Short mmCIF file of C-alpha atoms in Angstrom, two decimals:
data_model
loop_
_atom_site.label_atom_id
_atom_site.label_comp_id
_atom_site.label_asym_id
_atom_site.label_seq_id
_atom_site.Cartn_x
_atom_site.Cartn_y
_atom_site.Cartn_z
CA MET U 1 -0.22 -0.19 0.55
CA ILE U 2 3.10 1.75 0.99
CA TYR U 3 4.21 1.76 -2.58
CA VAL U 4 0.58 3.68 -4.34
CA LEU U 5 0.54 6.13 -2.25
CA ALA U 6 4.98 6.83 -2.81
CA VAL U 7 3.38 6.87 -6.56
CA PHE U 8 0.38 8.75 -7.07
CA LEU U 9 1.26 11.40 -4.14
CA PRO U 10 5.17 11.18 -3.28
CA PRO U 11 6.01 13.27 -1.05
CA LEU U 12 3.18 12.22 0.90
CA GLY U 13 4.30 8.03 0.88
CA LEU U 14 8.34 9.20 1.74
CA LEU U 15 6.55 10.67 4.95
CA VAL U 16 4.48 8.31 5.79
CA ASN U 17 6.63 5.43 5.38
CA GLY U 18 9.04 7.85 8.69
CA GLN U 19 11.16 9.58 5.78
CA PRO U 20 10.26 13.31 6.75
CA PHE U 21 14.44 15.42 4.63
CA ALA U 22 13.61 12.93 1.55
CA ALA U 23 9.42 13.81 1.97
CA LEU U 24 11.03 17.75 1.65
CA PHE U 25 13.69 16.84 -1.27
CA ASN U 26 10.76 15.22 -3.15
CA LEU U 27 8.62 18.64 -2.81
CA VAL U 28 11.08 20.38 -4.33
CA LEU U 29 11.63 17.96 -7.50
CA LEU U 30 7.48 18.37 -7.70
CA ALA U 31 7.94 22.32 -7.76
CA ILE U 32 10.75 21.28 -11.03
CA CYS U 33 9.09 18.56 -13.12
CA VAL U 34 5.34 20.82 -12.16
CA VAL U 35 7.04 23.55 -13.94
CA LEU U 36 9.20 22.39 -16.68
CA THR U 37 6.42 20.42 -17.36
CA LEU U 38 4.38 24.55 -17.78
CA LEU U 39 7.20 24.77 -20.06
CA THR U 40 6.66 22.99 -22.64
CA ILE U 41 4.26 21.59 -25.40
CA PHE U 42 4.43 17.74 -24.37
CA THR U 43 1.23 17.09 -22.37
CA PHE U 44 2.29 14.09 -20.14
CA PRO U 45 6.11 15.07 -20.61
CA ILE U 46 8.39 12.11 -18.47
CA ILE U 47 9.90 13.90 -16.52
CA MET U 48 6.71 14.16 -14.02
CA LEU U 49 7.64 10.95 -13.19
CA VAL U 50 10.70 11.51 -11.43
CA PRO U 51 9.74 11.86 -8.44
CA SER U 52 7.25 9.64 -8.07
CA ALA U 53 10.49 6.97 -8.95
CA HIS U 54 11.96 8.63 -6.07
CA ALA U 55 9.72 7.73 -3.60
CA VAL U 56 9.29 4.19 -5.03
CA ILE U 57 12.82 3.90 -4.89
CA SER U 58 13.77 5.92 -0.86
CA VAL U 59 10.63 3.74 -0.18
CA TYR U 60 11.78 0.37 -1.36
CA MET U 61 15.79 1.91 -0.03
CA ALA U 62 14.58 2.42 4.01
CA ARG U 63 12.64 -1.00 4.09
CA ASP U 64 15.25 -2.62 3.06
CA GLU U 65 17.77 -1.56 5.57
CA ARG U 66 15.41 -2.29 7.77
CA ARG U 67 14.89 -5.98 6.66
CA HIS U 68 18.66 -6.33 7.25
CA ARG U 69 18.22 -4.84 10.79
CA GLU U 70 16.16 -6.89 12.29
CA ILE U 71 18.50 -9.63 11.09
CA VAL U 72 21.67 -7.84 12.36
CA ASP U 73 20.17 -7.68 15.25
CA ALA U 74 18.87 -11.60 15.31
CA ILE U 75 21.81 -12.65 14.96
CA GLU U 76 23.89 -11.12 18.18
CA ARG U 77 20.61 -11.58 20.15
CA HIS U 78 20.24 -15.61 19.02
CA GLY U 79 23.95 -16.07 17.48
CA PRO U 80 24.74 -17.89 13.79
CA PRO U 81 22.38 -19.45 12.67
CA PRO U 82 23.39 -23.85 13.18
CA GLY U 83 25.73 -24.86 10.64
CA TRP U 84 27.28 -22.17 9.88
CA ARG U 85 31.07 -21.54 10.04
CA ARG U 86 33.16 -19.02 9.45
#
């Protein structure tokens, strides 16, 4: 669900995901893209997909980092899995 929000409302999706600085950057990026879109003659330039792509990639990276942190914490608490050698 967070990915749908990140695609359609990128700054809000980043805020809900707990990334306020990325949301602020995305809001600036969105404003720049809107201005550039208004200056072009195309109806829907590809440049309007940039803020959504930034939001989706940021959400994915944050979730991957959280998942990695959970695995590392579990290994630190309980030790390595059985059969694991260094």
